[in-house]
Structure formats: C-alpha cells, structure tokens
Amino acid sequence: TEQNIEYMSLRKLLKEAKSGALAHIKGNYNEALTCQDLYNNDGIKGIAIASKYKSKYKAPIDGIVSKFDEDLKKATKNNYAKHKKIIVQGSKDMARYLVGTTINEDAEIIGAYLDNLAFHKGSEFKADIQVAVMKKGTERLDAYSLKLYGSKTVTLTNSSPKSLAEQ
C-alpha cells in the first residue's frame, strides 16, 4: 500500500511480496498434490474413485500440480528440492489422514476436488479441498482446510473460521 511504501524500504517490500508468493505456491501445490495422491491411489483400501469425479477432476488437478511445480522451480531456484520434499511429504501425510479418517467410519473416498473459492459461501464455510465420501450408499462432501508449515508439521481442520474463533 502507499502507506507501507512510505515506511518501508523497497527491498523489504519486495522480500515480503516474494515470501507471500512462495507461501501461495506451496499452499496450492500442497492441496493439489493431496487430491492427486487420492486419485493416484484409487483401488487401495478406503479409496474407490467414482467415474463422475475422475472424468471431471483428475486431469485438471494433474494440470494444476504441473503448474505449481513449475512455479515452485522458478520461485525457489537452488532450494527447489528442499521445498518440494516438504510439500510432497505433507501432501502424502494429508492424503493418508483423509483415507484413515474415512476408513475409520467404514466409508470410502469416491472423489476430491480443489475448492479455493469456498469462502464465497460465507463465514460459516472455509475449504481448500472437498472430499466426496460414500457411506452406506449415501454420498456426502467433507470440506477440509489444509495447512502446511515449514516445520513439517501438518494440521487439518474440518471447521469454519467462525467455529474456530468461537472455540
């Protein structure tokens, strides 16, 4: 903002912009990889991808993964391998969590897609990905907001911002 320019050096502003851009890339790459991992593991216990989800979402997710991989390469240059390793591990952990949670309730994941615009539905709703689950012949969507941190810890929440604030 103009006010920040008055108080901060241009170098500091550029560094903050680069840091924010990298966080954006890492977050979106992580979410797309998590969805891709679910599709790539179709057939294992807890995952039985329905054709309606595979035909609509798999190819776009693969494209998004490729795009963010290229963006990560450009943004990190010499540290690409280090950053990618954290993102890949976090994504695998998140997918494993989603599958494990689904198995624990005697259900199966039948699809997943990215939903970064879910916040448009209001403060009650926040999701990065939607996971389609089939349980006893009934399909439902579970909304997840996934967060990946450099410390390699992973948090998953299935709550809205409002309910988190209330807690």
GROMACS .gro file of C-alpha atoms in nm:
model
  167
    1THR     CA    1   0.000   0.000   0.000
    2GLU     CA    2   0.107   0.361  -0.035
    3GLN     CA    3   0.130   0.393   0.343
    4ASN     CA    4   0.366   0.093   0.364
    5ILE     CA    5   0.586   0.235   0.090
    6GLU     CA    6   0.635   0.548   0.299
    7TYR     CA    7   0.760   0.349   0.598
    8MET     CA    8   0.937   0.052   0.442
    9SER     CA    9   1.222   0.024   0.201
   10LEU     CA   10   1.150  -0.111  -0.146
   11ARG     CA   11   1.384  -0.407  -0.078
   12LYS     CA   12   1.181  -0.508   0.227
   13LEU     CA   13   0.854  -0.477   0.034
   14LEU     CA   14   0.990  -0.694  -0.249
   15LYS     CA   15   1.109  -0.954   0.003
   16GLU     CA   16   0.763  -0.966   0.164
   17ALA     CA   17   0.596  -0.998  -0.177
   18LYS     CA   18   0.829  -1.284  -0.272
   19SER     CA   19   0.765  -1.458   0.061
   20GLY     CA   20   0.388  -1.425   0.016
   21ALA     CA   21   0.407  -1.555  -0.340
   22LEU     CA   22   0.609  -1.857  -0.228
   23ALA     CA   23   0.359  -1.934   0.050
   24HIS     CA   24   0.079  -1.915  -0.208
   25ILE     CA   25   0.260  -2.155  -0.440
   26LYS     CA   26   0.341  -2.401  -0.160
   27GLY     CA   27  -0.014  -2.398  -0.023
   28ASN     CA   28  -0.183  -2.451  -0.357
   29TYR     CA   29   0.073  -2.709  -0.467
   30ASN     CA   30   0.018  -2.899  -0.141
   31GLU     CA   31  -0.360  -2.905  -0.185
   32ALA     CA   32  -0.338  -3.017  -0.549
   33LEU     CA   33  -0.087  -3.291  -0.464
   34THR     CA   34  -0.313  -3.416  -0.185
   35CYS     CA   35  -0.603  -3.452  -0.430
   36GLN     CA   36  -0.373  -3.607  -0.693
   37ASP     CA   37  -0.249  -3.860  -0.438
   38LEU     CA   38  -0.607  -3.969  -0.370
   39TYR     CA   39  -0.673  -4.023  -0.742
   40ASN     CA   40  -0.338  -4.198  -0.797
   41ASN     CA   41  -0.416  -4.443  -0.515
   42ASP     CA   42  -0.758  -4.541  -0.646
   43GLY     CA   43  -0.825  -4.902  -0.552
   44ILE     CA   44  -0.641  -4.913  -0.220
   45LYS     CA   45  -0.847  -4.963   0.095
   46GLY     CA   46  -1.058  -4.655   0.157
   47ILE     CA   47  -1.041  -4.516  -0.199
   48ALA     CA   48  -1.280  -4.613  -0.478
   49ILE     CA   49  -1.291  -4.316  -0.714
   50ALA     CA   50  -1.623  -4.279  -0.896
   51SER     CA   51  -1.603  -4.218  -1.271
   52LYS     CA   52  -1.800  -3.892  -1.240
   53TYR     CA   53  -1.524  -3.745  -1.022
   54LYS     CA   54  -1.233  -3.896  -1.214
   55SER     CA   55  -1.358  -3.772  -1.551
   56LYS     CA   56  -1.429  -3.421  -1.425
   57TYR     CA   57  -1.144  -3.351  -1.181
   58LYS     CA   58  -0.838  -3.574  -1.235
   59ALA     CA   59  -0.699  -3.406  -1.549
   60PRO     CA   60  -0.744  -3.050  -1.414
   61ILE     CA   61  -0.578  -3.149  -1.085
   62ASP     CA   62  -0.284  -3.300  -1.277
   63GLY     CA   63  -0.254  -2.972  -1.471
   64ILE     CA   64  -0.259  -2.766  -1.153
   65VAL     CA   65   0.010  -2.988  -0.998
   66SER     CA   66   0.231  -2.933  -1.305
   67LYS     CA   67   0.170  -2.558  -1.300
   68PHE     CA   68   0.260  -2.518  -0.933
   69ASP     CA   69   0.565  -2.743  -0.973
   70GLU     CA   70   0.693  -2.507  -1.244
   71ASP     CA   71   0.607  -2.204  -1.030
   72LEU     CA   72   0.795  -2.357  -0.736
   73LYS     CA   73   1.102  -2.417  -0.954
   74LYS     CA   74   1.101  -2.053  -1.065
   75ALA     CA   75   1.040  -1.916  -0.715
   76THR     CA   76   1.299  -2.124  -0.530
   77LYS     CA   77   1.574  -2.192  -0.784
   78ASN     CA   78   1.855  -2.350  -0.573
   79ASN     CA   79   1.620  -2.459  -0.290
   80TYR     CA   80   1.362  -2.632  -0.511
   81ALA     CA   81   1.440  -2.987  -0.392
   82LYS     CA   82   1.421  -2.885  -0.026
   83HIS     CA   83   1.086  -2.710  -0.065
   84LYS     CA   84   0.939  -2.983  -0.285
   85LYS     CA   85   1.038  -3.255  -0.038
   86ILE     CA   86   0.842  -3.082   0.241
   87ILE     CA   87   0.539  -3.027   0.017
   88VAL     CA   88   0.535  -3.387  -0.112
   89GLN     CA   89   0.569  -3.533   0.238
   90GLY     CA   90   0.299  -3.303   0.375
   91SER     CA   91   0.066  -3.396   0.091
   92LYS     CA   92   0.119  -3.768   0.144
   93ASP     CA   93   0.055  -3.724   0.517
   94MET     CA   94  -0.263  -3.532   0.448
   95ALA     CA   95  -0.392  -3.789   0.199
   96ARG     CA   96  -0.310  -4.068   0.446
   97TYR     CA   97  -0.502  -3.880   0.717
   98LEU     CA   98  -0.805  -3.837   0.489
   99VAL     CA   99  -0.804  -4.205   0.394
  100GLY     CA  100  -0.755  -4.319   0.753
  101THR     CA  101  -1.039  -4.100   0.878
  102THR     CA  102  -1.267  -4.233   0.606
  103ILE     CA  103  -1.177  -4.598   0.678
  104ASN     CA  104  -1.243  -4.542   1.049
  105GLU     CA  105  -1.602  -4.453   0.968
  106ASP     CA  106  -1.650  -4.753   0.736
  107ALA     CA  107  -1.670  -4.532   0.428
  108GLU     CA  108  -1.475  -4.478   0.103
  109ILE     CA  109  -1.339  -4.171  -0.073
  110ILE     CA  110  -1.502  -4.156  -0.415
  111GLY     CA  111  -1.357  -3.823  -0.533
  112ALA     CA  112  -1.189  -3.497  -0.442
  113TYR     CA  113  -1.151  -3.153  -0.588
  114LEU     CA  114  -0.995  -2.816  -0.511
  115ASP     CA  115  -1.230  -2.554  -0.373
  116ASN     CA  116  -1.029  -2.241  -0.306
  117LEU     CA  117  -1.334  -2.021  -0.361
  118ALA     CA  118  -1.544  -2.187  -0.091
  119PHE     CA  119  -1.511  -1.875   0.127
  120HIS     CA  120  -1.758  -1.704  -0.107
  121LYS     CA  121  -2.028  -1.913   0.062
  122GLY     CA  122  -1.985  -1.707   0.382
  123SER     CA  123  -1.802  -1.706   0.713
  124GLU     CA  124  -1.957  -2.040   0.807
  125PHE     CA  125  -1.761  -2.214   0.535
  126LYS     CA  126  -1.391  -2.247   0.456
  127ALA     CA  127  -1.239  -2.524   0.249
  128ASP     CA  128  -0.934  -2.584   0.036
  129ILE     CA  129  -1.048  -2.923  -0.087
  130GLN     CA  130  -1.373  -3.111  -0.095
  131VAL     CA  131  -1.362  -3.487  -0.043
  132ALA     CA  132  -1.656  -3.691  -0.170
  133VAL     CA  133  -1.726  -3.981   0.064
  134MET     CA  134  -1.964  -4.275   0.019
  135LYS     CA  135  -2.101  -4.438   0.333
  136LYS     CA  136  -2.376  -4.699   0.326
  137GLY     CA  137  -2.494  -4.583  -0.017
  138THR     CA  138  -2.508  -4.217   0.080
  139GLU     CA  139  -2.270  -3.965  -0.074
  140ARG     CA  140  -2.152  -3.657   0.113
  141LEU     CA  141  -1.889  -3.389   0.073
  142ASP     CA  142  -1.641  -3.322   0.352
  143ALA     CA  143  -1.470  -2.983   0.342
  144TYR     CA  144  -1.109  -2.958   0.456
  145SER     CA  145  -0.878  -2.666   0.505
  146LEU     CA  146  -0.521  -2.793   0.480
  147LYS     CA  147  -0.219  -2.611   0.618
  148LEU     CA  148   0.143  -2.699   0.555
  149TYR     CA  149   0.417  -2.545   0.766
  150GLY     CA  150   0.795  -2.536   0.717
  151SER     CA  151   0.844  -2.718   1.045
  152LYS     CA  152   0.696  -3.019   0.864
  153THR     CA  153   0.400  -3.037   1.099
  154VAL     CA  154   0.064  -3.078   0.937
  155THR     CA  155  -0.266  -2.952   1.063
  156LEU     CA  156  -0.603  -3.040   0.922
  157THR     CA  157  -0.926  -2.880   1.016
  158ASN     CA  158  -1.278  -2.953   0.912
  159SER     CA  159  -1.420  -2.637   1.065
  160SER     CA  160  -1.527  -2.294   0.953
  161PRO     CA  161  -1.340  -1.978   1.058
  162LYS     CA  162  -1.640  -1.879   1.270
  163SER     CA  163  -1.644  -2.204   1.468
  164LEU     CA  164  -1.265  -2.189   1.517
  165ALA     CA  165  -1.298  -1.834   1.653
  166GLU     CA  166  -1.576  -1.945   1.886
  167GLN     CA  167  -1.357  -2.225   2.020
   0.00000   0.00000   0.00000
